[in-house]
Amino acid sequence: MPKEHKKRGRREEKKRMRLMHDEQGEDQDDAQDVASKRQKYEEEEEDKMKGNLDSDQTPKEPAFDIPFFGLLDEDEQAYFKVVDSMLELNQFENDEERDLLLASVYKEAEGKELKIANSQSCSRLMERMIMMSNPSQLKALFQKFNGHFLHLVQHRFASHCCESLFLHSAPIVTQELIAPFETNKQDDNDDGIYISMENLFLYVVNELEGNLGYLMTDHFASHALRVLLVVLSGRPLVDTATTSLLQSKKKERIDIANQVPRKQDAYNVTRSVPSSFSEALDNMISGTMTGLDTTYLRALATHPVGNPVLQLLLELEFSRSGKQKAKDENSLFRRLLPDDPIVQGTMSASFITSLLYDAVGSRLLETVVQYAPGKVFKAMYRNLFREKLGNLAKNEIAGFVMIRMLERLSQEDLQHATEQICPQICNLVEHSRTSIIKTLIERCQVRGVDTSPISQDIQRAYHGENSNLLVSMLKLDLQDTEGMALERKKQLEISDAGKTHASFLAQSMLEAPGPLREMITASILSLDTSSLVVMARNRTATHVLQKALTCHGQTKLFLRKSIQSFQGHTLDLATDPIASHVVDIFWDAAGDQLFLRERVAQELLENEVDIKESFSGRVVWRNWMMDLYKRRRLDWIKQAKGIATDNEEAHIKDQQPAKSAIELAREKYAVAKKTQRNGKFQGKARIQVPKDQP
């Protein structure tokens, strides 16, 4: 076959390559133009779907240039990375050594704080420094950031530093409210002027004021704004509900090894905040809502970044002045749902219906259902939801809103809801949506509603036979997995997420005396010993077994039969990291049946060598006080009967806290005063003369 005619030489080769490059560049430019047009078209379509907002309705970002704070040189980055690893490991001999290193790092970072906060590699160091800093250092860092917070909260890395600074500085505000001014003199700045943490937070609020509208939808600033709102409101800083609003599940956790846990009273309870914080919070809420109409707010309800801020604002509005705000036309709630009352056919009812089936908007509706005033919720429930509970229960997204509704229903409404949900139990079980059934059982137990219809439908959903109820519910594989690797066991147990929800359902059934509890207990007693051992070793099923042994009001007959079923397998249970918790529970489950405790203890003693070779076995050995059982059997029996031994009584006296100097002085004064009073009384008695004596 003839070959293509080509010119030879280096010049012709370079010319041909240059022409090919030019053609490829033109093709790439055309592709980029097409891609940009497509992206622009998709963005326009997305704006139309979110409500066809006009340009003057949407808050605009102010026209300013983001400042550049500079970069760290190579030597500085190397130094700060080494310090970051040292702080992360936290392998200091004492706190004084750690504080000295932290002070030297602050001295080295003088004038470079903004560079570090904006650095991808060193911003984690800034967060760890904030976690270890004292109030004086936090205030100094606050003042370094002052005037730049508007830019920092919008930065990808500096925003995390701002969040950490707000969270760790919030307890100091409460401390300054309680402590007198003299105790805070050490917090003076270099000029000798005392600045309270309260004023530093107010400076931040003033700096962000006027820009809150667009910060709500900023990908990074939204999180810092939520943290600031929580700090100003006095809500708990470390709480499940608060954490889910403040940060995403993908957020990187900045930890410090061997760090002392946070104080419960400082982070986990409602904090006292000054009155200026309440005023600043009101100004922030009103400033955020300024210029936003109903159309934009409803579009914001389905915005993945703006929705959590809207949830928090609604929750704060309801919790601080729910009844008054629900009637105020300028409130956030009335701007979202202006119709009063909300009935079928209104725009508010249509908006609520759209939120029900939206993955993002349903979370906002959960907040409304959970925190709305009673009168508003009852009207909304009876007009919109009362007759549709059966259909709502079947929907994957609306089911979460329905759970919040069940938590607020009265006895009469709950009885009506039970009648509508029970026919859907088979469908819910089939799709592993048992959270609604669990909540329904718990609320029926609280309100005193009969749970017999629920038990019948649950039994029908899991194919009826009590002997197979738990096996079907928990999807147990009764094959022994003793020789299987631990990682493989975890993979098999976690492969089906419905097992965890089914375990929660079974535990809620055990908490409800009556037919629901009897179904689970009868199913446990019908299993053979090998199946019970497999159940005790299963990561999700073991919690059902533990709950059955510890639930309030459990019969002694069930407890005795259950413990006796494991005889001969105590060694296997005690040396298993999961099943060992069941052996620990045997002690409390035996109660006043002393012979059950003695049988388990004797079996543990017979396998002492094998048990002590396992970590979980040693824990069981210590919890059962087996050393005492082995050496002083009578004292162990007294312990099992609940009688304190002589050594324990002496130990209790030794463990009593030492009295302080003021307590000893008070006792000494009381004894002296009593002695003086008795002496006066005896003196008066001695000098008295009988009346009949001359």
XYZ file of C-alpha atoms in Angstrom:
694
model
C 0.000 0.000 0.000
C 1.499 3.400 -0.960
C 2.572 5.628 1.938
C 1.581 9.224 2.468
C 3.982 11.699 0.868
C 5.706 13.707 3.641
C 8.441 16.297 3.543
C 11.489 15.421 5.599
C 13.527 17.674 7.843
C 13.321 19.323 11.269
C 11.827 22.580 9.971
C 8.909 20.798 8.291
C 8.305 18.763 11.478
C 8.160 21.926 13.618
C 5.824 23.597 11.122
C 3.462 20.613 11.119
C 3.367 20.503 14.937
C 2.643 24.257 15.099
C -0.305 23.910 12.726
C -1.735 20.979 14.724
C -1.443 22.969 17.953
C -3.257 25.946 16.441
C -6.129 23.727 15.261
C -6.466 22.098 18.676
C -6.497 25.500 20.362
C -9.350 26.670 18.152
C -11.305 23.506 18.948
C -10.739 24.010 22.681
C -11.880 27.634 22.480
C -15.047 26.550 20.701
C -15.658 23.852 23.320
C -15.149 26.364 26.121
C -17.622 28.757 24.505
C -20.192 25.988 24.232
C -19.569 24.899 27.850
C -19.849 28.463 29.160
C -23.088 28.977 27.254
C -24.464 25.705 28.622
C -23.443 26.622 32.175
C -25.011 30.060 31.801
C -28.206 28.491 30.498
C -28.326 26.011 33.420
C -27.784 28.814 35.932
C -30.603 30.827 34.378
C -32.891 27.794 34.514
C -31.952 27.230 38.178
C -32.832 30.846 39.002
C -36.191 30.390 37.314
C -36.889 27.249 39.334
C -36.097 29.109 42.575
C -38.781 31.671 42.009
C -37.818 33.934 39.125
C -36.289 36.423 41.541
C -35.682 39.932 40.287
C -32.244 41.402 40.623
C -33.443 44.063 43.058
C -35.031 41.487 45.380
C -31.901 39.393 45.904
C -29.327 40.804 48.349
C -26.263 41.797 46.381
C -22.721 41.314 47.538
C -21.042 44.684 48.135
C -18.567 45.721 45.506
C -15.213 45.530 47.301
C -11.921 43.831 46.620
C -10.993 40.956 48.896
C -7.744 42.005 50.586
C -4.612 39.912 50.238
C -2.858 39.465 53.590
C 0.318 37.966 52.173
C 1.938 34.538 52.262
C 4.184 32.810 54.752
C 7.711 32.090 53.579
C 9.109 28.554 53.519
C 10.893 28.824 56.877
C 7.766 30.110 58.613
C 5.612 27.368 57.112
C 8.103 24.699 58.187
C 8.190 26.079 61.739
C 4.421 26.303 62.078
C 3.934 22.784 60.676
C 6.310 21.374 63.294
C 4.472 23.253 66.050
C 1.129 22.043 64.709
C 2.227 18.413 64.953
C 3.485 18.992 68.512
C 0.207 20.544 69.610
C -1.780 17.774 67.925
C 0.148 15.017 69.717
C -0.011 16.946 73.009
C 2.831 14.943 74.545
C 3.876 17.495 77.154
C 5.006 16.603 80.635
C 2.684 19.153 82.223
C 0.419 22.057 81.372
C 3.112 24.583 82.157
C 5.355 23.244 79.411
C 2.492 23.372 76.918
C 1.607 26.941 77.932
C 5.220 28.049 77.437
C 5.265 26.605 73.925
C 1.924 28.223 73.133
C 3.186 31.603 74.354
C 6.292 31.305 72.172
C 4.144 30.420 69.157
C 1.983 33.487 69.739
C 5.134 35.600 69.958
C 6.438 34.130 66.700
C 3.029 34.670 65.028
C 2.881 38.326 66.066
C 1.714 40.301 63.028
C 1.179 37.109 60.979
C -2.175 36.002 62.422
C -4.133 36.875 59.290
C -1.618 35.089 57.069
C -1.871 31.939 59.201
C -5.677 32.005 59.232
C -5.787 32.266 55.420
C -3.143 29.604 54.870
C -4.278 26.185 53.726
C -1.500 24.382 55.598
C -1.390 26.501 58.782
C -5.055 27.343 59.452
C -5.363 24.085 61.405
C -2.588 25.343 63.681
C -4.635 28.479 64.359
C -7.643 26.348 65.342
C -5.563 24.250 67.752
C -4.051 27.391 69.253
C -7.559 28.739 69.852
C -8.596 25.487 71.542
C -5.668 25.734 73.987
C -5.616 29.501 74.552
C -6.507 31.303 77.760
C -8.921 34.283 77.850
C -6.135 36.855 77.441
C -4.799 35.169 74.309
C -8.293 34.799 72.834
C -8.989 38.494 73.381
C -5.693 39.441 71.765
C -6.532 37.287 68.744
C -10.004 38.839 68.590
C -8.423 42.279 68.354
C -6.047 41.113 65.599
C -9.035 39.920 63.551
C -11.079 43.021 64.334
C -11.908 44.973 61.175
C -11.329 41.932 58.935
C -14.133 39.599 60.042
C -16.253 40.374 56.971
C -13.484 39.026 54.732
C -12.370 36.216 57.051
C -15.786 34.581 57.417
C -16.012 34.288 53.618
C -12.621 32.648 53.251
C -12.396 28.894 52.801
C -9.861 28.363 55.608
C -10.153 31.487 57.769
C -13.895 30.896 58.256
C -13.100 27.764 60.295
C -10.795 29.817 62.517
C -13.595 32.338 63.088
C -16.028 29.559 64.037
C -13.560 28.098 66.529
C -12.821 31.549 67.970
C -16.532 32.269 68.509
C -17.223 28.894 70.130
C -14.296 28.928 72.561
C -14.792 32.576 73.509
C -18.497 32.225 74.343
C -18.020 30.720 77.860
C -15.744 33.624 78.768
C -18.707 36.007 78.382
C -20.615 34.067 81.037
C -17.567 33.966 83.316
C -17.173 37.727 83.091
C -20.806 38.192 84.073
C -20.223 36.246 87.281
C -16.660 37.283 88.169
C -15.978 40.803 89.533
C -13.979 43.321 87.564
C -10.878 42.906 89.767
C -10.417 39.289 88.677
C -10.175 40.358 85.038
C -7.337 42.837 85.438
C -4.895 40.300 84.055
C -6.771 40.495 80.760
C -5.765 44.099 80.139
C -4.185 44.796 76.780
C -0.792 46.404 76.219
C -2.236 49.884 76.807
C -3.657 48.851 80.198
C -7.256 49.133 78.971
C -9.620 46.342 79.960
C -11.778 45.082 77.094
C -14.544 42.611 77.866
C -15.349 39.684 75.621
C -18.888 41.054 75.406
C -17.652 44.181 73.629
C -15.488 42.146 71.270
C -18.512 40.139 70.128
C -20.521 43.328 69.696
C -17.737 44.716 67.482
C -18.106 41.662 65.250
C -21.878 42.167 65.017
C -21.406 45.817 64.061
C -18.843 44.876 61.421
C -21.133 42.302 59.787
C -24.228 44.498 60.018
C -25.622 45.431 56.640
C -24.136 42.368 54.926
C -26.157 39.605 56.602
C -28.525 39.125 53.672
C -25.941 37.738 51.277
C -23.835 36.100 54.025
C -26.759 33.722 54.640
C -26.156 32.033 51.282
C -22.370 32.265 51.248
C -20.881 28.776 51.327
C -18.359 29.596 54.086
C -19.787 32.649 55.857
C -23.101 30.881 56.483
C -21.504 28.544 59.045
C -19.776 31.354 60.948
C -23.031 33.327 60.961
C -24.883 30.396 62.534
C -22.233 30.054 65.246
C -22.497 33.760 66.025
C -26.287 33.515 66.327
C -25.987 30.583 68.742
C -23.441 32.445 70.866
C -25.628 35.546 71.105
C -28.733 33.515 71.963
C -27.158 31.623 74.880
C -28.046 28.188 73.495
C -25.863 25.170 74.429
C -22.737 25.092 72.312
C -22.260 21.308 72.326
C -25.622 19.746 71.605
C -26.895 17.281 69.012
C -29.486 19.666 67.634
C -27.069 22.603 67.680
C -24.193 20.697 66.064
C -26.327 19.514 63.145
C -27.253 23.128 62.390
C -23.769 24.573 62.764
C -21.641 22.231 60.701
C -21.814 19.677 57.963
C -21.125 15.977 58.398
C -18.148 16.414 56.053
C -16.470 18.984 58.292
C -12.947 18.037 59.281
C -12.564 17.444 63.008
C -9.589 19.270 64.496
C -8.648 17.241 67.580
C -5.932 17.279 70.198
C -4.679 14.017 71.666
C -5.207 13.446 75.411
C -7.119 16.686 75.738
C -9.260 17.146 78.831
C -12.989 17.081 77.860
C -14.877 20.332 77.827
C -16.638 21.314 81.001
C -20.248 20.269 80.967
C -21.489 23.460 82.635
C -19.686 25.669 80.115
C -20.706 24.066 76.833
C -23.636 21.688 77.332
C -26.159 23.877 79.135
C -27.935 27.123 78.418
C -25.579 30.017 79.092
C -26.250 33.353 80.739
C -25.687 36.192 78.284
C -25.804 39.961 78.804
C -28.822 42.003 77.741
C -26.755 43.628 74.995
C -26.559 40.237 73.277
C -30.356 40.016 73.147
C -30.519 43.461 71.570
C -27.780 42.562 69.088
C -29.615 39.340 68.213
C -32.842 41.238 67.556
C -30.951 43.669 65.345
C -29.316 40.808 63.437
C -32.644 39.073 62.807
C -34.338 42.288 61.703
C -31.300 43.255 59.616
C -31.273 39.877 57.929
C -34.945 40.195 57.005
C -34.670 43.764 55.764
C -35.528 43.951 52.069
C -36.466 40.262 51.805
C -40.008 39.544 50.692
C -42.034 36.344 50.864
C -40.902 35.172 47.433
C -37.205 35.311 48.260
C -37.666 33.759 51.713
C -39.539 30.830 50.204
C -36.767 30.348 47.654
C -34.299 30.472 50.539
C -36.228 27.658 52.278
C -35.046 25.189 49.632
C -31.526 26.604 49.382
C -29.005 24.063 50.754
C -26.838 26.761 52.397
C -29.466 29.315 53.388
C -31.950 26.776 54.787
C -30.013 26.012 58.028
C -29.727 29.749 58.774
C -33.458 30.120 58.224
C -34.081 27.173 60.563
C -31.992 28.775 63.289
C -33.659 32.172 62.881
C -37.124 30.610 63.115
C -36.178 28.573 66.161
C -34.776 31.640 67.932
C -37.856 33.657 67.030
C -40.240 31.041 68.436
C -38.213 30.265 71.558
C -37.745 33.897 72.584
C -41.251 35.266 71.931
C -43.300 32.672 70.114
C -46.875 33.831 70.683
C -46.186 37.502 70.007
C -44.063 36.854 66.909
C -46.648 34.470 65.463
C -49.101 37.399 65.311
C -46.619 40.035 64.141
C -46.904 40.661 60.401
C -43.227 41.655 60.175
C -41.975 38.473 61.820
C -40.099 35.836 59.865
C -42.849 33.273 60.404
C -45.562 35.552 59.041
C -43.428 36.525 56.075
C -43.080 32.884 55.167
C -46.731 32.010 55.911
C -48.752 35.243 55.721
C -52.203 33.559 55.628
C -54.085 33.405 58.938
C -55.596 30.883 59.349
C -53.711 28.499 57.085
C -56.343 26.400 55.318
C -56.530 24.395 52.109
C -56.476 26.532 48.971
C -54.262 29.317 50.334
C -50.753 30.093 49.077
C -49.313 29.208 52.476
C -50.912 25.757 52.332
C -49.447 25.152 48.870
C -46.011 26.243 50.095
C -46.192 23.872 53.094
C -47.204 21.003 50.814
C -44.206 21.677 48.576
C -41.878 21.673 51.589
C -43.241 18.324 52.748
C -41.705 16.463 49.829
C -38.511 18.505 49.420
C -35.326 17.029 50.877
C -34.045 20.448 52.006
C -37.292 22.318 52.681
C -38.706 19.546 54.884
C -36.102 20.405 57.518
C -37.497 23.919 57.770
C -41.009 22.497 58.105
C -39.746 20.261 60.933
C -38.598 23.389 62.761
C -42.001 25.045 62.278
C -43.843 21.959 63.539
C -41.520 21.535 66.513
C -41.364 25.125 67.813
C -44.559 26.833 66.601
C -46.992 27.978 69.341
C -49.628 25.414 70.297
C -52.516 27.332 68.794
C -50.740 27.732 65.451
C -49.681 24.083 65.332
C -53.149 22.735 66.161
C -54.774 24.819 63.437
C -52.133 23.804 60.916
C -52.399 20.122 61.848
C -56.179 19.874 61.691
C -56.483 21.849 58.449
C -53.605 20.308 56.492
C -52.340 17.033 57.953
C -54.953 15.293 60.091
C -56.612 13.303 57.288
C -53.411 12.595 55.310
C -51.233 10.879 57.914
C -51.463 7.491 56.211
C -50.143 8.821 52.908
C -47.491 10.971 54.612
C -46.169 7.966 56.532
C -45.420 6.154 53.275
C -43.295 8.987 51.875
C -39.574 8.813 52.603
C -39.144 12.576 53.173
C -42.512 13.552 54.667
C -42.078 10.818 57.279
C -39.521 12.923 59.154
C -41.974 15.826 59.426
C -44.622 13.394 60.585
C -42.387 12.200 63.434
C -42.251 15.788 64.725
C -46.049 15.982 64.509
C -46.528 12.819 66.564
C -44.398 14.305 69.329
C -46.905 17.160 69.806
C -50.262 15.408 69.408
C -52.801 15.144 72.224
C -54.298 11.827 73.322
C -57.349 12.183 71.083
C -55.329 13.165 68.001
C -52.782 10.429 68.710
C -55.532 7.826 68.829
C -56.783 9.043 65.446
C -53.231 9.004 64.057
C -52.755 5.416 65.255
C -55.839 4.308 63.349
C -54.450 5.811 60.141
C -50.851 4.614 60.510
C -51.514 1.005 61.560
C -52.676 -0.092 58.062
C -49.376 1.217 56.678
C -47.117 -0.697 59.084
C -46.558 -3.578 56.647
C -45.475 -1.117 53.955
C -43.191 0.725 56.383
C -41.539 -2.499 57.528
C -41.036 -3.617 53.936
C -39.147 -0.396 53.137
C -37.258 -0.358 56.504
C -38.878 2.921 57.631
C -39.510 1.869 61.211
C -38.697 5.234 62.827
C -42.349 6.298 62.539
C -43.513 3.089 64.250
C -40.943 3.600 67.015
C -42.076 7.192 67.640
C -45.729 6.137 67.571
C -45.108 3.486 70.253
C -43.207 5.931 72.460
C -45.893 8.612 72.215
C -48.696 6.101 72.837
C -46.866 5.040 75.974
C -46.620 8.656 77.152
C -50.239 9.570 76.319
C -51.749 6.301 77.545
C -53.094 5.130 74.168
C -53.778 1.414 73.644
C -50.975 -0.261 71.663
C -52.757 -3.563 70.912
C -53.546 -2.630 67.267
C -49.887 -1.733 66.712
C -48.710 -5.095 68.079
C -51.066 -7.017 65.807
C -49.901 -5.189 62.676
C -46.226 -5.578 63.644
C -46.724 -9.293 64.156
C -48.423 -9.531 60.776
C -45.667 -7.521 59.100
C -42.936 -9.854 60.389
C -44.751 -13.025 59.319
C -46.544 -13.750 62.543
C -44.611 -16.491 64.356
C -43.131 -15.381 67.685
C -40.267 -17.834 67.296
C -39.093 -16.020 64.168
C -40.058 -12.458 65.111
C -36.628 -11.228 66.208
C -34.867 -13.197 63.483
C -37.035 -11.521 60.845
C -36.956 -8.095 62.483
C -33.194 -7.919 63.038
C -32.349 -9.993 59.924
C -30.145 -12.244 62.023
C -27.809 -14.726 60.396
C -27.787 -17.547 62.937
C -24.591 -19.051 61.539
C -21.727 -18.925 63.981
C -19.113 -16.316 62.975
C -16.625 -17.078 65.741
C -13.697 -17.754 63.414
C -14.464 -14.809 61.142
C -12.259 -11.725 61.155
C -13.559 -8.732 63.095
C -13.507 -6.433 60.058
C -15.551 -8.934 58.049
C -18.088 -9.137 60.874
C -18.481 -5.353 60.817
C -19.007 -5.374 57.048
C -21.748 -7.978 57.313
C -23.498 -6.176 60.186
C -23.315 -2.682 58.711
C -24.274 -3.742 55.172
C -27.980 -3.240 55.958
C -28.771 0.092 57.636
C -32.319 -1.102 58.359
C -30.978 -3.412 61.076
C -30.135 -0.464 63.299
C -33.609 1.048 62.960
C -35.159 -2.362 63.590
C -33.074 -2.653 66.768
C -34.385 0.726 67.946
C -37.932 -0.446 67.223
C -37.460 -3.628 69.265
C -36.024 -1.631 72.187
C -38.992 0.764 72.135
C -41.343 -2.250 72.160
C -39.585 -3.556 75.276
C -40.150 -0.214 77.021
C -43.935 -0.544 76.490
C -45.482 -3.023 78.979
C -48.179 -5.183 77.460
C -48.459 -7.077 74.195
C -45.509 -5.314 72.559
C -43.050 -6.368 75.272
C -44.521 -9.871 75.422
C -43.880 -10.341 71.694
C -40.143 -9.636 72.098
C -39.689 -11.603 75.333
C -41.525 -14.629 73.927
C -39.342 -14.498 70.831
C -36.155 -14.413 72.958
C -37.261 -17.369 75.100
C -38.126 -19.416 72.013
C -34.574 -19.187 70.632
C -32.093 -21.927 71.447
C -28.817 -21.296 73.242
C -26.654 -21.146 70.112
C -28.969 -18.547 68.545
C -28.889 -16.470 71.737
C -25.082 -16.528 71.710
C -25.061 -15.332 68.090
C -27.537 -12.617 69.045
C -25.350 -11.498 71.963
C -22.344 -11.215 69.630
C -24.199 -9.246 66.968
C -23.432 -5.522 67.018
C -27.081 -4.407 66.705
C -29.011 -7.350 68.165
C -27.060 -7.334 71.426
C -28.683 -4.006 72.409
C -32.117 -5.653 72.197
C -30.956 -8.436 74.496
C -29.476 -5.943 76.959
C -32.655 -3.861 76.962
C -34.764 -6.990 77.577
C -32.691 -7.767 80.690
C -32.713 -4.217 82.108
C -36.088 -2.712 81.137
C -38.261 -1.547 84.033
C -40.877 -4.008 85.248
C -39.411 -7.108 83.617
C -40.611 -10.373 85.154
C -38.289 -12.503 87.307
C -39.300 -15.601 85.360
C -37.977 -14.155 82.104
C -34.764 -12.957 83.769
C -34.099 -16.340 85.349
C -34.746 -18.289 82.138
C -32.657 -15.894 80.054
C -29.597 -16.040 82.320
C -29.843 -19.806 82.682
C -29.942 -20.155 78.889
C -26.350 -18.892 78.709
C -24.927 -21.365 81.221
C -21.874 -23.059 79.791
C -21.174 -20.171 77.403
C -20.064 -17.507 79.878
C -16.445 -17.832 78.746
C -17.371 -17.227 75.096
C -19.447 -14.192 76.034
C -16.943 -12.674 78.459
C -14.049 -12.798 75.981
C -16.050 -11.258 73.137
C -15.792 -7.429 72.909
C -19.517 -7.095 72.142
C -21.089 -9.936 74.132
C -19.093 -9.075 77.272
C -21.565 -6.248 77.944
C -24.307 -8.859 78.274
C -22.312 -10.615 81.025
C -21.932 -7.288 82.835
C -25.705 -6.837 82.723
C -26.279 -10.288 84.268
C -25.292 -8.783 87.652
C -28.096 -6.196 87.652
C -30.573 -8.510 85.911
C -30.214 -11.196 88.607
C -31.520 -8.771 91.228
C -32.312 -10.544 94.501
C -31.895 -13.985 92.921
C -28.495 -14.623 94.501
C -28.066 -18.124 93.115
C -27.953 -16.737 89.547
C -25.026 -14.470 90.418
C -23.212 -17.306 92.144
C -23.583 -19.588 89.109
C -22.161 -16.976 86.734
C -19.324 -16.134 89.162
C -18.412 -19.796 89.584
C -18.253 -20.260 85.830
C -16.014 -17.217 85.532
C -13.724 -18.574 88.264
C -13.397 -21.930 86.520
C -12.139 -20.167 83.366
C -9.957 -17.580 85.118
C -6.858 -18.129 82.977
C -8.647 -17.787 79.638
C -10.673 -14.783 80.803
C -7.631 -12.853 82.022
C -5.932 -13.295 78.657
C -8.636 -11.168 77.007
C -9.054 -7.426 77.504
C -12.857 -7.620 77.612
C -12.569 -10.632 79.915
C -10.468 -8.651 82.392
C -13.121 -5.919 82.386
C -15.805 -8.499 83.179
C -13.593 -9.979 85.904
C -13.239 -6.563 87.543
C -16.928 -5.661 87.232
C -17.958 -8.933 88.856
C -15.413 -8.396 91.704
C -14.006 -11.848 91.093
C -10.882 -11.245 93.183
C -13.154 -10.671 96.159
C -15.161 -13.771 95.244
C -11.968 -15.811 95.029
C -10.437 -14.683 98.348
C -13.288 -13.516 100.608
C -16.428 -15.297 99.510
C -18.561 -14.039 102.427
C -17.793 -10.395 101.660
C -18.685 -11.020 98.008
C -22.019 -12.539 99.067
C -22.726 -9.470 101.194
C -22.001 -7.322 98.166
C -24.334 -9.435 96.054
C -27.070 -9.055 98.685
C -26.533 -5.301 98.855
C -25.038 -5.323 102.374
C -22.005 -3.104 102.952
C -18.979 -4.876 104.441
C -16.852 -3.550 107.297
C -14.011 -2.673 104.931
C -16.424 -0.748 102.693
C -17.774 1.269 105.622
C -14.230 2.222 106.623
C -13.440 3.021 102.971
C -16.509 5.249 102.736
C -15.382 7.168 105.817
C -11.890 7.566 104.329
C -13.328 8.742 101.018
C -15.304 11.578 102.616
C -13.959 14.922 101.331
C -11.685 16.831 103.691
C -13.295 19.795 105.374
C -12.150 23.236 104.377
C -10.679 25.755 106.781
C -13.892 27.775 106.958
C -15.914 24.626 107.766
C -13.511 23.668 110.558
C -13.675 27.222 111.931
C -17.463 27.133 111.903
C -17.537 23.821 113.777
C -15.032 25.116 116.335
C -17.093 28.275 116.829
C -20.297 26.264 117.233
C -18.704 23.987 119.847
C -17.300 26.958 121.771
C -20.620 28.756 121.715
C -22.459 25.646 122.882
C -19.937 25.131 125.717
C -20.261 28.769 126.774
C -24.052 28.534 126.786
C -23.964 25.352 128.880
C -21.504 26.942 131.324
C -23.749 29.946 131.874
C -26.734 27.711 132.389
C -24.874 25.574 134.976
C -23.604 28.702 136.801
C -27.081 30.115 137.101
C -28.329 26.772 138.346
C -25.647 26.706 141.084
C -26.428 30.139 142.538
C -30.174 29.631 142.670
C -31.549 29.489 146.206
C -34.667 27.459 147.015
C -37.615 29.526 148.124
C -38.187 27.484 151.296
C -34.567 27.969 152.478
C -34.091 30.805 155.026
